[in-house]
């Protein structure tokens, strides 16, 4: 797993039968700080791919030995994560849809200029980095699970699952160490995750969930926003207003988080909590737009806890609220954002109990959340 500031570069291949185009593309890519290889035919591309995995391929359509569009499937069979960008003189409006349908990521229309290309290339690199990191994160989680299984010397899948839930700290610790190294925006601090985990346990018990669901909630507290860390730091560290495109990128974090952990059998329900933690009870949420009981109960509970924490702690762009204002706001959102029954149960948790969590589990930067402030209505 690369550390936060380790720089990793993609393998880039240009496939075009015109030497002039290959040279211009290579020059543009070099100016952007990346290197690449070039070939003039599909046959040569095939040969190159036999010895090396390419992450980004700029692919001409009309080549002497074949049609580029027919080559996409072959490339994706070798590397399903490859990003293919069609390069052609056909107007974008006529060919973009067909290219995407065939599995290409984007389209660059010839002749191109440096400015247009630079913009496209930036989005291609963002996508490559995103796919690369998903794979790295999956490997990291695989490591954590394999270590756990090795340590526990447990063979039966069922016993493993039970044991896994009962020994969450064995897993939570390496997960937490991993998350700490990631680039996550405020308020994704260790204390934030611990506060959420404590509230999850409290609320889960109050609602009468089974122990398994309470553990799912606890894992959700640690992992719900892991997908955010895959987005560019220019977005994550921007305290100001974001563009529509940037908001779109941030809003994919539930899907990203889901795809990182869904393959692990113990994390089946956890991955669904991650996927649905921004759904609204009335169907206005994202990423799927599920409503009412179709949203897993753990996600319905978690979304209230996450909102409670963000209101009581505040955000760079939003003033923190008092305890009673927060409770009023939760009640006001009953049936819209939140499950009414879950809100009714959550607000029954005594304020003093919540105070204890917030005083104990707030870091220096959040130290303005004191008992007095929480109670000060
Ligand atoms: Fe989130």
mmCIF file of C-alpha atoms and ligand atoms in Angstrom:
data_model
loop_
_atom_site.group_PDB
_atom_site.id
_atom_site.type_symbol
_atom_site.label_atom_id
_atom_site.label_comp_id
_atom_site.label_asym_id
_atom_site.label_seq_id
_atom_site.Cartn_x
_atom_site.Cartn_y
_atom_site.Cartn_z
ATOM 1 C CA UNK A 1 0.000 0.000 0.000
ATOM 2 C CA UNK A 2 1.547 3.324 -0.971
ATOM 3 C CA UNK A 3 1.945 5.845 1.821
ATOM 4 C CA UNK A 4 0.000 9.078 1.554
ATOM 5 C CA UNK A 5 2.630 10.990 -0.407
ATOM 6 C CA UNK A 6 4.200 8.199 -2.413
ATOM 7 C CA UNK A 7 3.973 9.013 -6.110
ATOM 8 C CA UNK A 8 2.958 6.197 -8.427
ATOM 9 C CA UNK A 9 2.756 6.561 -12.203
ATOM 10 C CA UNK A 10 0.478 4.785 -14.679
ATOM 11 C CA UNK A 11 1.760 2.810 -17.690
ATOM 12 C CA UNK A 12 0.475 4.687 -20.737
ATOM 13 C CA UNK A 13 0.363 3.411 -24.328
ATOM 14 C CA UNK A 14 -0.496 5.366 -27.485
ATOM 15 C CA UNK A 15 -1.789 3.338 -30.451
ATOM 16 C CA UNK A 16 -1.967 5.438 -33.621
ATOM 17 C CA UNK A 17 -0.742 4.814 -37.162
ATOM 18 C CA UNK A 18 0.174 8.474 -37.760
ATOM 19 C CA UNK A 19 3.629 9.253 -36.416
ATOM 20 C CA UNK A 20 2.779 12.976 -36.203
ATOM 21 C CA UNK A 21 -0.177 12.274 -33.886
ATOM 22 C CA UNK A 22 1.873 9.885 -31.754
ATOM 23 C CA UNK A 23 4.575 12.535 -31.328
ATOM 24 C CA UNK A 24 2.119 15.309 -30.406
ATOM 25 C CA UNK A 25 0.297 13.098 -27.910
ATOM 26 C CA UNK A 26 3.553 11.970 -26.366
ATOM 27 C CA UNK A 27 4.733 15.590 -26.081
ATOM 28 C CA UNK A 28 1.462 16.639 -24.376
ATOM 29 C CA UNK A 29 1.681 13.719 -21.948
ATOM 30 C CA UNK A 30 5.341 14.524 -21.195
ATOM 31 C CA UNK A 31 4.464 18.174 -20.538
ATOM 32 C CA UNK A 32 1.935 16.947 -17.957
ATOM 33 C CA UNK A 33 4.759 15.130 -16.184
ATOM 34 C CA UNK A 34 4.102 11.575 -17.369
ATOM 35 C CA UNK A 35 5.898 9.234 -19.740
ATOM 36 C CA UNK A 36 4.373 6.860 -22.283
ATOM 37 C CA UNK A 37 5.121 4.310 -25.003
ATOM 38 C CA UNK A 38 3.865 4.460 -28.574
ATOM 39 C CA UNK A 39 3.010 1.923 -31.296
ATOM 40 C CA UNK A 40 1.632 2.279 -34.830
ATOM 41 C CA UNK A 41 -0.632 -0.779 -35.109
ATOM 42 C CA UNK A 42 -2.919 -3.122 -33.177
ATOM 43 C CA UNK A 43 -0.467 -5.995 -33.709
ATOM 44 C CA UNK A 44 2.326 -4.007 -32.049
ATOM 45 C CA UNK A 45 -0.035 -3.000 -29.259
ATOM 46 C CA UNK A 46 -0.895 -6.656 -28.684
ATOM 47 C CA UNK A 47 2.807 -7.540 -28.497
ATOM 48 C CA UNK A 48 3.451 -4.739 -25.994
ATOM 49 C CA UNK A 49 0.543 -5.845 -23.814
ATOM 50 C CA UNK A 50 1.899 -9.379 -23.603
ATOM 51 C CA UNK A 51 4.915 -8.169 -21.644
ATOM 52 C CA UNK A 52 3.350 -5.363 -19.648
ATOM 53 C CA UNK A 53 0.063 -4.248 -18.102
ATOM 54 C CA UNK A 54 -1.015 -0.851 -19.435
ATOM 55 C CA UNK A 55 -3.260 1.342 -17.294
ATOM 56 C CA UNK A 56 -4.175 4.012 -19.850
ATOM 57 C CA UNK A 57 -4.394 3.417 -23.616
ATOM 58 C CA UNK A 58 -5.004 6.121 -26.209
ATOM 59 C CA UNK A 59 -6.487 4.208 -29.115
ATOM 60 C CA UNK A 60 -6.915 5.378 -32.702
ATOM 61 C CA UNK A 61 -9.950 3.971 -34.565
ATOM 62 C CA UNK A 62 -8.845 3.426 -38.151
ATOM 63 C CA UNK A 63 -5.618 1.498 -38.102
ATOM 64 C CA UNK A 64 -4.013 -0.409 -40.955
ATOM 65 C CA UNK A 65 -4.554 -3.781 -39.313
ATOM 66 C CA UNK A 66 -7.986 -3.282 -37.785
ATOM 67 C CA UNK A 67 -10.668 -1.108 -36.222
ATOM 68 C CA UNK A 68 -9.782 0.323 -32.787
ATOM 69 C CA UNK A 69 -13.298 -0.136 -31.420
ATOM 70 C CA UNK A 70 -12.992 -3.928 -31.910
ATOM 71 C CA UNK A 71 -9.755 -3.924 -29.930
ATOM 72 C CA UNK A 72 -11.336 -2.550 -26.726
ATOM 73 C CA UNK A 73 -12.713 -5.907 -25.589
ATOM 74 C CA UNK A 74 -9.322 -7.553 -26.001
ATOM 75 C CA UNK A 75 -7.653 -4.861 -23.874
ATOM 76 C CA UNK A 76 -10.284 -5.135 -21.131
ATOM 77 C CA UNK A 77 -9.946 -8.913 -21.084
ATOM 78 C CA UNK A 78 -6.271 -8.507 -20.268
ATOM 79 C CA UNK A 79 -6.795 -5.720 -17.740
ATOM 80 C CA UNK A 80 -10.366 -4.946 -16.725
ATOM 81 C CA UNK A 81 -9.202 -1.762 -14.969
ATOM 82 C CA UNK A 82 -7.533 -0.317 -18.087
ATOM 83 C CA UNK A 83 -8.711 3.157 -19.080
ATOM 84 C CA UNK A 84 -9.199 3.337 -22.840
ATOM 85 C CA UNK A 85 -9.465 6.699 -24.538
ATOM 86 C CA UNK A 86 -10.500 6.707 -28.190
ATOM 87 C CA UNK A 87 -8.603 9.209 -30.352
ATOM 88 C CA UNK A 88 -10.214 9.986 -33.702
ATOM 89 C CA UNK A 89 -11.128 12.647 -36.228
ATOM 90 C CA UNK A 90 -14.834 11.668 -36.100
ATOM 91 C CA UNK A 91 -16.822 14.401 -34.275
ATOM 92 C CA UNK A 92 -17.290 13.596 -30.563
ATOM 93 C CA UNK A 93 -21.094 13.887 -30.842
ATOM 94 C CA UNK A 94 -21.154 11.010 -33.344
ATOM 95 C CA UNK A 95 -18.866 8.534 -31.655
ATOM 96 C CA UNK A 96 -18.708 9.216 -27.889
ATOM 97 C CA UNK A 97 -21.783 7.124 -26.963
ATOM 98 C CA UNK A 98 -20.647 4.149 -29.042
ATOM 99 C CA UNK A 99 -17.158 4.380 -27.527
ATOM 100 C CA UNK A 100 -18.500 4.410 -23.958
ATOM 101 C CA UNK A 101 -20.892 1.544 -24.745
ATOM 102 C CA UNK A 102 -17.942 -0.478 -25.985
ATOM 103 C CA UNK A 103 -16.077 0.078 -22.720
ATOM 104 C CA UNK A 104 -13.973 3.177 -23.466
ATOM 105 C CA UNK A 105 -13.642 5.775 -20.713
ATOM 106 C CA UNK A 106 -13.519 8.886 -22.881
ATOM 107 C CA UNK A 107 -12.938 10.286 -26.335
ATOM 108 C CA UNK A 108 -10.437 12.808 -27.708
ATOM 109 C CA UNK A 109 -11.273 14.438 -31.011
ATOM 110 C CA UNK A 110 -8.484 15.190 -33.515
ATOM 111 C CA UNK A 111 -7.043 17.699 -34.148
ATOM 112 C CA UNK A 112 -6.568 18.597 -30.475
ATOM 113 C CA UNK A 113 -4.885 21.495 -28.753
ATOM 114 C CA UNK A 114 -2.850 21.487 -25.567
ATOM 115 C CA UNK A 115 -5.521 23.187 -23.430
ATOM 116 C CA UNK A 116 -8.317 20.787 -24.368
ATOM 117 C CA UNK A 117 -6.062 17.813 -24.041
ATOM 118 C CA UNK A 118 -4.729 18.947 -20.666
ATOM 119 C CA UNK A 119 -8.261 19.114 -19.243
ATOM 120 C CA UNK A 120 -9.130 15.632 -20.528
ATOM 121 C CA UNK A 121 -5.836 14.215 -19.369
ATOM 122 C CA UNK A 122 -6.373 15.528 -15.840
ATOM 123 C CA UNK A 123 -9.721 13.726 -15.564
ATOM 124 C CA UNK A 124 -8.152 10.555 -16.991
ATOM 125 C CA UNK A 125 -5.414 10.674 -14.333
ATOM 126 C CA UNK A 126 -8.004 11.251 -11.578
ATOM 127 C CA UNK A 127 -9.907 8.175 -12.784
ATOM 128 C CA UNK A 128 -6.735 6.096 -13.032
ATOM 129 C CA UNK A 129 -5.649 7.084 -9.516
ATOM 130 C CA UNK A 130 -9.139 6.250 -8.248
ATOM 131 C CA UNK A 131 -9.123 2.734 -9.780
ATOM 132 C CA UNK A 132 -5.554 2.160 -8.628
ATOM 133 C CA UNK A 133 -6.350 3.094 -5.040
ATOM 134 C CA UNK A 134 -9.487 0.915 -4.906
ATOM 135 C CA UNK A 135 -7.282 -2.036 -5.812
ATOM 136 C CA UNK A 136 -4.667 -1.079 -3.202
ATOM 137 C CA UNK A 137 -7.317 -0.680 -0.506
ATOM 138 C CA UNK A 138 -8.818 -4.067 -1.390
ATOM 139 C CA UNK A 139 -5.377 -5.631 -1.018
ATOM 140 C CA UNK A 140 -4.892 -3.916 2.329
ATOM 141 C CA UNK A 141 -8.200 -5.279 3.632
ATOM 142 C CA UNK A 142 -7.359 -8.725 2.291
ATOM 143 C CA UNK A 143 -4.143 -8.540 4.331
ATOM 144 C CA UNK A 144 -5.993 -7.497 7.484
ATOM 145 C CA UNK A 145 -8.478 -10.383 7.134
ATOM 146 C CA UNK A 146 -5.823 -12.966 6.315
ATOM 147 C CA UNK A 147 -3.731 -11.896 9.309
ATOM 148 C CA UNK A 148 -6.765 -12.163 11.520
ATOM 149 C CA UNK A 149 -7.615 -15.654 10.293
ATOM 150 C CA UNK A 150 -3.995 -16.779 10.631
ATOM 151 C CA UNK A 151 -3.765 -15.411 14.173
ATOM 152 C CA UNK A 152 -7.016 -16.956 15.282
ATOM 153 C CA UNK A 153 -6.360 -20.283 13.545
ATOM 154 C CA UNK A 154 -10.053 -20.639 12.842
ATOM 155 C CA UNK A 155 -11.101 -22.840 9.954
ATOM 156 C CA UNK A 156 -14.878 -23.086 9.780
ATOM 157 C CA UNK A 157 -16.453 -20.106 8.045
ATOM 158 C CA UNK A 158 -19.328 -19.955 10.511
ATOM 159 C CA UNK A 159 -17.129 -19.997 13.601
ATOM 160 C CA UNK A 160 -14.896 -17.456 11.945
ATOM 161 C CA UNK A 161 -17.840 -15.113 11.432
ATOM 162 C CA UNK A 162 -19.025 -15.399 15.050
ATOM 163 C CA UNK A 163 -15.514 -14.985 16.325
ATOM 164 C CA UNK A 164 -14.959 -12.058 14.008
ATOM 165 C CA UNK A 165 -17.934 -10.218 15.443
ATOM 166 C CA UNK A 166 -16.948 -10.988 19.012
ATOM 167 C CA UNK A 167 -13.373 -9.869 18.483
ATOM 168 C CA UNK A 168 -13.995 -6.693 16.589
ATOM 169 C CA UNK A 169 -11.065 -4.956 18.287
ATOM 170 C CA UNK A 170 -8.626 -7.338 16.588
ATOM 171 C CA UNK A 171 -9.890 -6.008 13.279
ATOM 172 C CA UNK A 172 -10.781 -2.454 14.288
ATOM 173 C CA UNK A 173 -7.210 -1.674 15.386
ATOM 174 C CA UNK A 174 -5.476 -2.402 12.048
ATOM 175 C CA UNK A 175 -8.389 -0.788 10.190
ATOM 176 C CA UNK A 176 -8.051 2.322 12.320
ATOM 177 C CA UNK A 177 -4.275 2.412 11.800
ATOM 178 C CA UNK A 178 -4.883 2.178 8.073
ATOM 179 C CA UNK A 179 -7.569 4.885 8.029
ATOM 180 C CA UNK A 180 -5.337 7.240 10.022
ATOM 181 C CA UNK A 181 -2.867 7.320 7.122
ATOM 182 C CA UNK A 182 -5.538 8.317 4.622
ATOM 183 C CA UNK A 183 -6.375 11.768 3.457
ATOM 184 C CA UNK A 184 -9.846 12.403 4.856
ATOM 185 C CA UNK A 185 -11.522 15.788 5.275
ATOM 186 C CA UNK A 186 -12.624 17.239 8.631
ATOM 187 C CA UNK A 187 -14.218 15.887 10.828
ATOM 188 C CA UNK A 188 -12.839 12.445 9.955
ATOM 189 C CA UNK A 189 -10.648 12.178 13.030
ATOM 190 C CA UNK A 190 -10.104 9.145 15.234
ATOM 191 C CA UNK A 191 -12.247 10.741 17.949
ATOM 192 C CA UNK A 192 -15.066 11.309 15.440
ATOM 193 C CA UNK A 193 -15.043 7.619 14.544
ATOM 194 C CA UNK A 194 -14.907 6.615 18.203
ATOM 195 C CA UNK A 195 -17.810 8.891 19.099
ATOM 196 C CA UNK A 196 -19.874 7.422 16.280
ATOM 197 C CA UNK A 197 -18.960 3.881 17.351
ATOM 198 C CA UNK A 198 -20.069 4.565 20.946
ATOM 199 C CA UNK A 199 -23.308 6.170 19.792
ATOM 200 C CA UNK A 200 -23.900 3.235 17.430
ATOM 201 C CA UNK A 201 -23.566 0.769 20.284
ATOM 202 C CA UNK A 202 -25.876 2.796 22.513
ATOM 203 C CA UNK A 203 -28.533 3.343 19.854
ATOM 204 C CA UNK A 204 -28.359 -0.235 18.581
ATOM 205 C CA UNK A 205 -29.033 -1.559 22.093
ATOM 206 C CA UNK A 206 -31.795 0.976 22.704
ATOM 207 C CA UNK A 207 -33.517 -0.053 19.479
ATOM 208 C CA UNK A 208 -33.154 -3.723 20.398
ATOM 209 C CA UNK A 209 -30.879 -4.799 17.538
ATOM 210 C CA UNK A 210 -29.165 -8.166 17.637
ATOM 211 C CA UNK A 211 -25.500 -8.157 18.596
ATOM 212 C CA UNK A 212 -24.540 -8.847 14.971
ATOM 213 C CA UNK A 213 -26.268 -5.676 13.745
ATOM 214 C CA UNK A 214 -24.667 -3.653 16.538
ATOM 215 C CA UNK A 215 -21.263 -4.835 15.327
ATOM 216 C CA UNK A 216 -22.210 -3.897 11.763
ATOM 217 C CA UNK A 217 -23.028 -0.400 13.034
ATOM 218 C CA UNK A 218 -19.708 -0.222 14.838
ATOM 219 C CA UNK A 219 -17.731 -1.172 11.738
ATOM 220 C CA UNK A 220 -19.809 1.343 9.797
ATOM 221 C CA UNK A 221 -18.711 4.044 12.236
ATOM 222 C CA UNK A 222 -15.098 3.398 11.268
ATOM 223 C CA UNK A 223 -15.513 2.770 7.561
ATOM 224 C CA UNK A 224 -18.496 4.739 6.265
ATOM 225 C CA UNK A 225 -16.498 7.530 4.612
ATOM 226 C CA UNK A 226 -13.408 5.572 3.576
ATOM 227 C CA UNK A 227 -14.338 6.180 -0.079
ATOM 228 C CA UNK A 228 -13.774 9.928 0.357
ATOM 229 C CA UNK A 229 -10.041 9.448 0.713
ATOM 230 C CA UNK A 230 -9.765 8.337 -2.919
ATOM 231 C CA UNK A 231 -10.819 11.717 -4.235
ATOM 232 C CA UNK A 232 -8.249 14.415 -5.120
ATOM 233 C CA UNK A 233 -6.856 16.364 -2.154
ATOM 234 C CA UNK A 234 -7.690 19.588 -4.007
ATOM 235 C CA UNK A 235 -11.341 18.736 -3.324
ATOM 236 C CA UNK A 236 -10.929 17.262 0.152
ATOM 237 C CA UNK A 237 -8.892 20.200 1.421
ATOM 238 C CA UNK A 238 -11.111 22.844 -0.133
ATOM 239 C CA UNK A 239 -13.105 24.564 2.619
ATOM 240 C CA UNK A 240 -15.007 26.709 0.117
ATOM 241 C CA UNK A 241 -17.790 26.040 -2.322
ATOM 242 C CA UNK A 242 -17.272 23.076 -4.634
ATOM 243 C CA UNK A 243 -18.160 22.899 -8.326
ATOM 244 C CA UNK A 244 -20.927 20.556 -9.536
ATOM 245 C CA UNK A 245 -18.305 18.149 -10.886
ATOM 246 C CA UNK A 246 -16.448 18.117 -7.569
ATOM 247 C CA UNK A 247 -19.682 17.468 -5.660
ATOM 248 C CA UNK A 248 -20.401 14.608 -8.072
ATOM 249 C CA UNK A 249 -17.013 13.080 -7.248
ATOM 250 C CA UNK A 250 -17.584 13.404 -3.503
ATOM 251 C CA UNK A 251 -21.044 11.881 -3.790
ATOM 252 C CA UNK A 252 -19.625 8.662 -5.154
ATOM 253 C CA UNK A 253 -17.901 7.904 -1.813
ATOM 254 C CA UNK A 254 -20.621 5.436 -0.632
ATOM 255 C CA UNK A 255 -20.200 3.391 -3.840
ATOM 256 C CA UNK A 256 -16.409 3.577 -3.567
ATOM 257 C CA UNK A 257 -16.443 2.409 0.051
ATOM 258 C CA UNK A 258 -18.844 -0.381 -0.854
ATOM 259 C CA UNK A 259 -16.619 -1.644 -3.654
ATOM 260 C CA UNK A 260 -13.595 -1.717 -1.344
ATOM 261 C CA UNK A 261 -15.102 -4.027 1.285
ATOM 262 C CA UNK A 262 -18.048 -5.832 -0.353
ATOM 263 C CA UNK A 263 -15.945 -8.792 -1.445
ATOM 264 C CA UNK A 264 -15.157 -9.786 2.146
ATOM 265 C CA UNK A 265 -17.734 -12.251 3.465
ATOM 266 C CA UNK A 266 -17.767 -10.839 7.000
ATOM 267 C CA UNK A 267 -18.427 -7.407 5.616
ATOM 268 C CA UNK A 268 -21.548 -8.137 3.617
ATOM 269 C CA UNK A 269 -23.825 -6.057 5.854
ATOM 270 C CA UNK A 270 -21.138 -3.490 6.627
ATOM 271 C CA UNK A 271 -20.683 -2.825 2.916
ATOM 272 C CA UNK A 272 -24.436 -2.242 2.576
ATOM 273 C CA UNK A 273 -24.375 0.223 5.459
ATOM 274 C CA UNK A 274 -21.532 2.073 3.705
ATOM 275 C CA UNK A 275 -23.433 2.062 0.402
ATOM 276 C CA UNK A 276 -26.666 3.411 1.893
ATOM 277 C CA UNK A 277 -25.551 5.763 4.668
ATOM 278 C CA UNK A 278 -26.671 8.827 2.665
ATOM 279 C CA UNK A 279 -30.079 7.481 1.640
ATOM 280 C CA UNK A 280 -33.094 9.416 2.890
ATOM 281 C CA UNK A 281 -36.210 7.847 4.369
ATOM 282 C CA UNK A 282 -38.352 9.658 1.743
ATOM 283 C CA UNK A 283 -36.132 8.483 -1.151
ATOM 284 C CA UNK A 284 -34.372 11.829 -1.746
ATOM 285 C CA UNK A 285 -30.922 10.583 -0.746
ATOM 286 C CA UNK A 286 -28.057 9.037 -2.691
ATOM 287 C CA UNK A 287 -26.510 7.013 -4.292
ATOM 288 C CA UNK A 288 -29.496 4.744 -5.107
ATOM 289 C CA UNK A 289 -32.506 6.691 -3.825
ATOM 290 C CA UNK A 290 -33.858 3.849 -1.662
ATOM 291 C CA UNK A 291 -36.677 4.708 0.742
ATOM 292 C CA UNK A 292 -38.294 3.566 3.984
ATOM 293 C CA UNK A 293 -37.744 -0.108 4.866
ATOM 294 C CA UNK A 294 -35.769 -0.853 1.713
ATOM 295 C CA UNK A 295 -32.865 1.009 3.367
ATOM 296 C CA UNK A 296 -31.087 -1.463 5.679
ATOM 297 C CA UNK A 297 -31.960 -0.756 9.323
ATOM 298 C CA UNK A 298 -28.274 -0.301 10.202
ATOM 299 C CA UNK A 299 -27.954 2.448 7.566
ATOM 300 C CA UNK A 300 -31.153 4.130 8.795
ATOM 301 C CA UNK A 301 -29.765 4.244 12.328
ATOM 302 C CA UNK A 302 -26.283 5.261 11.255
ATOM 303 C CA UNK A 303 -27.457 8.220 9.163
ATOM 304 C CA UNK A 304 -29.114 9.732 12.257
ATOM 305 C CA UNK A 305 -25.983 9.276 14.367
ATOM 306 C CA UNK A 306 -23.762 10.766 11.638
ATOM 307 C CA UNK A 307 -26.094 13.773 11.297
ATOM 308 C CA UNK A 308 -26.276 14.216 15.077
ATOM 309 C CA UNK A 309 -22.493 14.317 15.316
ATOM 310 C CA UNK A 310 -22.100 16.761 12.456
ATOM 311 C CA UNK A 311 -24.669 19.133 13.966
ATOM 312 C CA UNK A 312 -23.254 19.031 17.483
ATOM 313 C CA UNK A 313 -19.603 19.367 16.375
ATOM 314 C CA UNK A 314 -20.254 21.726 13.455
ATOM 315 C CA UNK A 315 -18.480 21.944 10.116
ATOM 316 C CA UNK A 316 -16.122 24.521 8.598
ATOM 317 C CA UNK A 317 -19.142 25.784 6.638
ATOM 318 C CA UNK A 318 -21.815 25.211 9.305
ATOM 319 C CA UNK A 319 -22.049 26.500 12.889
ATOM 320 C CA UNK A 320 -22.342 23.870 15.589
ATOM 321 C CA UNK A 321 -25.715 23.525 17.271
ATOM 322 C CA UNK A 322 -26.723 23.018 20.891
ATOM 323 C CA UNK A 323 -28.032 19.668 22.080
ATOM 324 C CA UNK A 324 -31.670 20.782 22.119
ATOM 325 C CA UNK A 325 -31.388 22.453 18.684
ATOM 326 C CA UNK A 326 -29.928 19.214 17.337
ATOM 327 C CA UNK A 327 -32.745 17.106 18.791
ATOM 328 C CA UNK A 328 -35.294 19.588 17.398
ATOM 329 C CA UNK A 329 -33.665 19.294 13.965
ATOM 330 C CA UNK A 330 -33.750 15.481 14.074
ATOM 331 C CA UNK A 331 -37.455 15.590 14.987
ATOM 332 C CA UNK A 332 -38.110 18.093 12.196
ATOM 333 C CA UNK A 333 -36.524 15.700 9.662
ATOM 334 C CA UNK A 334 -38.621 12.710 10.747
ATOM 335 C CA UNK A 335 -40.187 11.002 7.743
ATOM 336 C CA UNK A 336 -38.055 13.109 5.356
ATOM 337 C CA UNK A 337 -34.387 12.357 5.916
ATOM 338 C CA UNK A 338 -34.812 10.015 8.866
ATOM 339 C CA UNK A 339 -36.847 6.984 9.908
ATOM 340 C CA UNK A 340 -39.423 8.383 12.409
ATOM 341 C CA UNK A 341 -39.287 5.355 14.713
ATOM 342 C CA UNK A 342 -35.507 5.418 14.893
ATOM 343 C CA UNK A 343 -35.492 9.165 15.668
ATOM 344 C CA UNK A 344 -38.065 8.600 18.452
ATOM 345 C CA UNK A 345 -35.819 5.981 20.028
ATOM 346 C CA UNK A 346 -32.574 7.910 19.522
ATOM 347 C CA UNK A 347 -33.859 11.044 21.243
ATOM 348 C CA UNK A 348 -34.667 8.979 24.335
ATOM 349 C CA UNK A 349 -30.951 8.474 25.042
ATOM 350 C CA UNK A 350 -30.322 10.721 28.058
ATOM 351 C CA UNK A 351 -28.383 13.887 27.317
ATOM 352 C CA UNK A 352 -26.014 13.083 30.193
ATOM 353 C CA UNK A 353 -25.046 9.792 28.521
ATOM 354 C CA UNK A 354 -24.288 11.607 25.278
ATOM 355 C CA UNK A 355 -22.316 14.253 27.171
ATOM 356 C CA UNK A 356 -20.045 11.571 28.599
ATOM 357 C CA UNK A 357 -19.238 10.298 25.072
ATOM 358 C CA UNK A 358 -18.571 13.789 23.727
ATOM 359 C CA UNK A 359 -16.400 14.940 26.588
ATOM 360 C CA UNK A 360 -14.372 11.734 26.591
ATOM 361 C CA UNK A 361 -13.998 11.337 22.842
ATOM 362 C CA UNK A 362 -13.292 14.821 21.521
ATOM 363 C CA UNK A 363 -9.788 15.765 20.443
ATOM 364 C CA UNK A 364 -8.068 19.070 21.123
ATOM 365 C CA UNK A 365 -9.295 20.536 17.856
ATOM 366 C CA UNK A 366 -12.834 19.655 18.864
ATOM 367 C CA UNK A 367 -12.371 20.616 22.508
ATOM 368 C CA UNK A 368 -14.891 23.410 22.160
ATOM 369 C CA UNK A 369 -17.506 20.716 22.637
ATOM 370 C CA UNK A 370 -17.747 20.745 26.399
ATOM 371 C CA UNK A 371 -20.470 19.637 28.741
ATOM 372 C CA UNK A 372 -21.524 23.273 29.233
ATOM 373 C CA UNK A 373 -21.793 23.907 25.525
ATOM 374 C CA UNK A 374 -23.736 20.742 24.953
ATOM 375 C CA UNK A 375 -26.208 21.664 27.660
ATOM 376 C CA UNK A 376 -26.273 25.351 26.900
ATOM 377 C CA UNK A 377 -29.553 25.897 25.085
HETATM 378 FE FE1 LIG B 1 -20.577 9.899 4.008
#
